[in-house]
mmCIF file of C-alpha atoms in Angstrom:
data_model
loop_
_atom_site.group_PDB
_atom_site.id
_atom_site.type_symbol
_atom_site.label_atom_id
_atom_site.label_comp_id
_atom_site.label_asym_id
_atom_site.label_seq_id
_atom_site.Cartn_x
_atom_site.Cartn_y
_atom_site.Cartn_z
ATOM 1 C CA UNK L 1 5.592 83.944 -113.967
ATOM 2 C CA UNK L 2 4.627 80.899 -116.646
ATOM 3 C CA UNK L 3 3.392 78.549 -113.904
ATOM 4 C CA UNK L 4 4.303 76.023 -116.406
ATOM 5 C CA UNK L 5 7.189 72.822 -116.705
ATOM 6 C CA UNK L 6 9.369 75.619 -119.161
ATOM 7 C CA UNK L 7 10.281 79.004 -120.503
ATOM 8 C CA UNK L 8 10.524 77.498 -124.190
ATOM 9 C CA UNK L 9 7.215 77.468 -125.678
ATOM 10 C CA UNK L 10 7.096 81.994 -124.470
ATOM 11 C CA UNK L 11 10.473 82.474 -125.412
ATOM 12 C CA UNK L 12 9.642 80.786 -129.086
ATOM 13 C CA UNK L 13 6.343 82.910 -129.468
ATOM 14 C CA UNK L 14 8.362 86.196 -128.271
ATOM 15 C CA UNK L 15 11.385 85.833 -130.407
ATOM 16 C CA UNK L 16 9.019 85.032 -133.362
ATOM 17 C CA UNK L 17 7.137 87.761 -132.795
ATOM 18 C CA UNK L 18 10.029 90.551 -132.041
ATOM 19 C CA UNK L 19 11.944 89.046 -135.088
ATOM 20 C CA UNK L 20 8.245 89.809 -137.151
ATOM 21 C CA UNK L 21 8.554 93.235 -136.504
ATOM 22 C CA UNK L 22 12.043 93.586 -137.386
ATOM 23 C CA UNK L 23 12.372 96.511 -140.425
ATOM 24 C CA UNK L 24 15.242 94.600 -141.464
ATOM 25 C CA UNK L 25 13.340 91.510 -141.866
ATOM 26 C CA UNK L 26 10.759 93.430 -143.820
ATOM 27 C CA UNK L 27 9.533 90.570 -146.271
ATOM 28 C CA UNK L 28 11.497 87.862 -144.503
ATOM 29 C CA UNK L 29 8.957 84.876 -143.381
ATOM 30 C CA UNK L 30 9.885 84.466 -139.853
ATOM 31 C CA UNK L 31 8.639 80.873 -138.729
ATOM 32 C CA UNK L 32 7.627 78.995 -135.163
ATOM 33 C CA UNK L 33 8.301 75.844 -137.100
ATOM 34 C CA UNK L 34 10.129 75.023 -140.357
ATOM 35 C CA UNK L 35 7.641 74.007 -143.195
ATOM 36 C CA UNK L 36 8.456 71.766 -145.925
ATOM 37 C CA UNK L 37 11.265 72.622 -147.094
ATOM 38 C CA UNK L 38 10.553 73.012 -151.079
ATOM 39 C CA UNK L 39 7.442 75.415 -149.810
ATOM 40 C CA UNK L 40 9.797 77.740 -148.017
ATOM 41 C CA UNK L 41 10.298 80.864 -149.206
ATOM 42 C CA UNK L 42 13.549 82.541 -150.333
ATOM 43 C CA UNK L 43 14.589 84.243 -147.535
ATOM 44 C CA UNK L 44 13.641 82.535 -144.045
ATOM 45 C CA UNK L 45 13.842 82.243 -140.117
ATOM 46 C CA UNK L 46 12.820 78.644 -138.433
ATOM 47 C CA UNK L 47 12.494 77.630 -134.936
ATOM 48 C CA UNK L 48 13.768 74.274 -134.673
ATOM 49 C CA UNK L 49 14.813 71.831 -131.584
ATOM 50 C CA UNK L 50 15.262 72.818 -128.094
ATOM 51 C CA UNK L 51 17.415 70.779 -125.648
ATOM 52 C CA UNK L 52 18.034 71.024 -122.115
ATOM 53 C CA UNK L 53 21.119 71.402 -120.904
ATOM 54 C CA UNK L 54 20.420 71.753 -116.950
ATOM 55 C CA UNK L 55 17.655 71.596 -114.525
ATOM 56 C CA UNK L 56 17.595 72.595 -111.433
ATOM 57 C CA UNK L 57 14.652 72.826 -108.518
ATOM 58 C CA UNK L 58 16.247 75.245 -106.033
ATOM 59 C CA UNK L 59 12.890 75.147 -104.456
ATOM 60 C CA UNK L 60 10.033 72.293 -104.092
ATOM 61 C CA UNK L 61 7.616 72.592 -101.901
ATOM 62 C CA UNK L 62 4.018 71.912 -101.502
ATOM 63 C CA UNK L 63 3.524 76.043 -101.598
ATOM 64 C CA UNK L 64 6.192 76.868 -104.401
ATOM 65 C CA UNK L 65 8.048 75.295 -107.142
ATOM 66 C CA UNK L 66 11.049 77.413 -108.141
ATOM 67 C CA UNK L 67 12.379 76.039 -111.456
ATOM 68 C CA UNK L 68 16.129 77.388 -113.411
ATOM 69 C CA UNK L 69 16.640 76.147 -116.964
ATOM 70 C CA UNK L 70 19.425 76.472 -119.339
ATOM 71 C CA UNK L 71 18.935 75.165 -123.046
ATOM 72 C CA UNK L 72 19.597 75.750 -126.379
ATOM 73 C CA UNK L 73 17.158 76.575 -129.539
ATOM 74 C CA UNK L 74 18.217 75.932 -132.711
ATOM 75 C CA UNK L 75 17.436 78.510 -134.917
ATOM 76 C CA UNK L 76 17.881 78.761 -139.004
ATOM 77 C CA UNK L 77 18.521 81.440 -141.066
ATOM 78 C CA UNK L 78 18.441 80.516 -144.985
ATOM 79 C CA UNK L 79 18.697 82.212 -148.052
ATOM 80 C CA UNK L 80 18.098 81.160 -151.325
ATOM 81 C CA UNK L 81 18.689 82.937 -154.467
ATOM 82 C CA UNK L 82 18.120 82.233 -157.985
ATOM 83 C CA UNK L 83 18.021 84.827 -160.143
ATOM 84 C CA UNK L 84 21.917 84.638 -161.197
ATOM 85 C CA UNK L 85 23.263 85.909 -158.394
ATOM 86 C CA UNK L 86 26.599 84.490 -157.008
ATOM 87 C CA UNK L 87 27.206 82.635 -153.839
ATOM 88 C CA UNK L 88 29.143 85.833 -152.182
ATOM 89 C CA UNK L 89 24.878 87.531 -152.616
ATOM 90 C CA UNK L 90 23.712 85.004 -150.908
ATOM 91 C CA UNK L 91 26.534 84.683 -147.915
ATOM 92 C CA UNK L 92 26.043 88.659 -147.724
ATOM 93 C CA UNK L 93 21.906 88.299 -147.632
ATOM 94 C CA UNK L 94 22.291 85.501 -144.737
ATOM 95 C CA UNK L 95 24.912 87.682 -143.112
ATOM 96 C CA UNK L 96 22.578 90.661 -142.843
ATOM 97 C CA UNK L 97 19.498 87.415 -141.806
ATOM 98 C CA UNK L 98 22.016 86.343 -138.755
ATOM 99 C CA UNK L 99 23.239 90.188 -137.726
ATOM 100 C CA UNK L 100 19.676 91.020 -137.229
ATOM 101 C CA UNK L 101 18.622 87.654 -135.050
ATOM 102 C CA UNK L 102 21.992 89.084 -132.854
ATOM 103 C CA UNK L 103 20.928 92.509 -132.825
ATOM 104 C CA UNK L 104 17.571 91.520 -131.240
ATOM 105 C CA UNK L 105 18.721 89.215 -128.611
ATOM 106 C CA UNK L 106 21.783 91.827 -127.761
ATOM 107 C CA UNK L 107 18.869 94.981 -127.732
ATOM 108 C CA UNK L 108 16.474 92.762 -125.167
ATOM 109 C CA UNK L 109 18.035 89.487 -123.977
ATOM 110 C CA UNK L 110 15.076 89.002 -121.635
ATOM 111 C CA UNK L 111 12.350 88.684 -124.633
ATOM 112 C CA UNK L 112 9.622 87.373 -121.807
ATOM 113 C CA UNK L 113 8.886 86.239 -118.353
ATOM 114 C CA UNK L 114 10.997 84.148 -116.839
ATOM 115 C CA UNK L 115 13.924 84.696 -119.616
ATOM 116 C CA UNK L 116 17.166 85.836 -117.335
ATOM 117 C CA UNK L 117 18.982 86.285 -120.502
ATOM 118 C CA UNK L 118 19.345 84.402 -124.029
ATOM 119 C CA UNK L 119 22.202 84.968 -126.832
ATOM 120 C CA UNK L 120 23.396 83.324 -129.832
ATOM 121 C CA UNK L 121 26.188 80.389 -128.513
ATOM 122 C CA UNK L 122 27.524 79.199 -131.886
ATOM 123 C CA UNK L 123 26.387 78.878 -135.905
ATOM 124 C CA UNK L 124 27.437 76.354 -138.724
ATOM 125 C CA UNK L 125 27.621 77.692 -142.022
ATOM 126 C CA UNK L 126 26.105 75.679 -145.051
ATOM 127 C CA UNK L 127 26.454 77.537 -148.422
ATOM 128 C CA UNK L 128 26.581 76.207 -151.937
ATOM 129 C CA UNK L 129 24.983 76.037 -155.635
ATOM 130 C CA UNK L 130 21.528 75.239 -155.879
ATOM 131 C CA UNK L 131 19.426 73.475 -158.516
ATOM 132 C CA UNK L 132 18.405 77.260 -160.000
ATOM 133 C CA UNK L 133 21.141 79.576 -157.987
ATOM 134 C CA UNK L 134 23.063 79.722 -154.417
ATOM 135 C CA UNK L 135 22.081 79.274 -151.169
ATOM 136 C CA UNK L 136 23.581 80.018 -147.613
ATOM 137 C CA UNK L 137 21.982 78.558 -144.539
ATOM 138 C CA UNK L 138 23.010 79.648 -140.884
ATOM 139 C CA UNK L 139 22.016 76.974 -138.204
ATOM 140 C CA UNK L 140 22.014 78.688 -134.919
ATOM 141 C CA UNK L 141 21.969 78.011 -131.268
ATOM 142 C CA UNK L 142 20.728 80.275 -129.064
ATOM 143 C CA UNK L 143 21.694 79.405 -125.422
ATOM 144 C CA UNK L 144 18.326 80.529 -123.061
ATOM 145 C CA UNK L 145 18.481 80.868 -119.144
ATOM 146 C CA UNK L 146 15.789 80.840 -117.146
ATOM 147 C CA UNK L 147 14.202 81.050 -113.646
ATOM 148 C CA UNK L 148 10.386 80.411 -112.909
ATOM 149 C CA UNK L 149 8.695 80.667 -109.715
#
């Protein structure tokens, strides 16, 4: 039980934290908030905005708050490479980036307290040439449910 006004603020430390110890993310920076963006390294998972998308107080009393939320946390996956490698490397090194944020929220969907479940909802794609090389940048959402008492 958080005892607090939301899930979010858990649910960011444990995804953070589960995507951390990740083999496949071995020497990936995996981030609670995006930096600047010319100090981010090559390969890289952000946190970014959360918004609500329902509220609801089945029970409010004096005693016992009961609190179910549903929103959505944008998360980024980016890869940048620029050693002459083509766009297609860098679409493939996102790719494997995004399979493993799925593969952790499909192997435990309740990451913390208070989570009833939480799974990617839908990405947009951003790839292209860079100054020095290619990029490819996933922008997820992750849709969270959750019920504190």
């Amino acid at each position: 039980m958080s005892g607090a006004g939301t899930s979010l603020i858990a649910f960011k430390t444990a995804l953070v934290d589960r995507l951390g110890e990740r083999p496949g993310l071995a020497g990936v920076a995996v981030l609670y908030a995006r930096s600047d963006v010319d100090s981010l390294p090559d390969e890289a998972i952000w946190l970014e905005k959360a918004e609500t998308e329902s509220l609801e107080f089945p029970a409010f009393r004096p005693t016992k708050m009961e609190l179910q939320e549903v929103y959505d946390l944008d998360v980024t996956v980016q890869v940048r490479l620029t050693q002459g490698q083509t766009q297609r490397q860098a679409d493939a090194r996102a790719l494997e980036l995004l399979a493993e944020l799925q593969q952790q929220l499909a192997e435990a969907p309740q990451l913390c307290d208070d989570i009833q479940w939480a799974k990617p909802e839908s990405w947009k794609y951003h790839g292209g040439q860079l100054d020095s090389g290619h990029g490819c940048r996933f922008d997820i959402v992750v849709r969270v449910h959750a019920r504190m008492e």
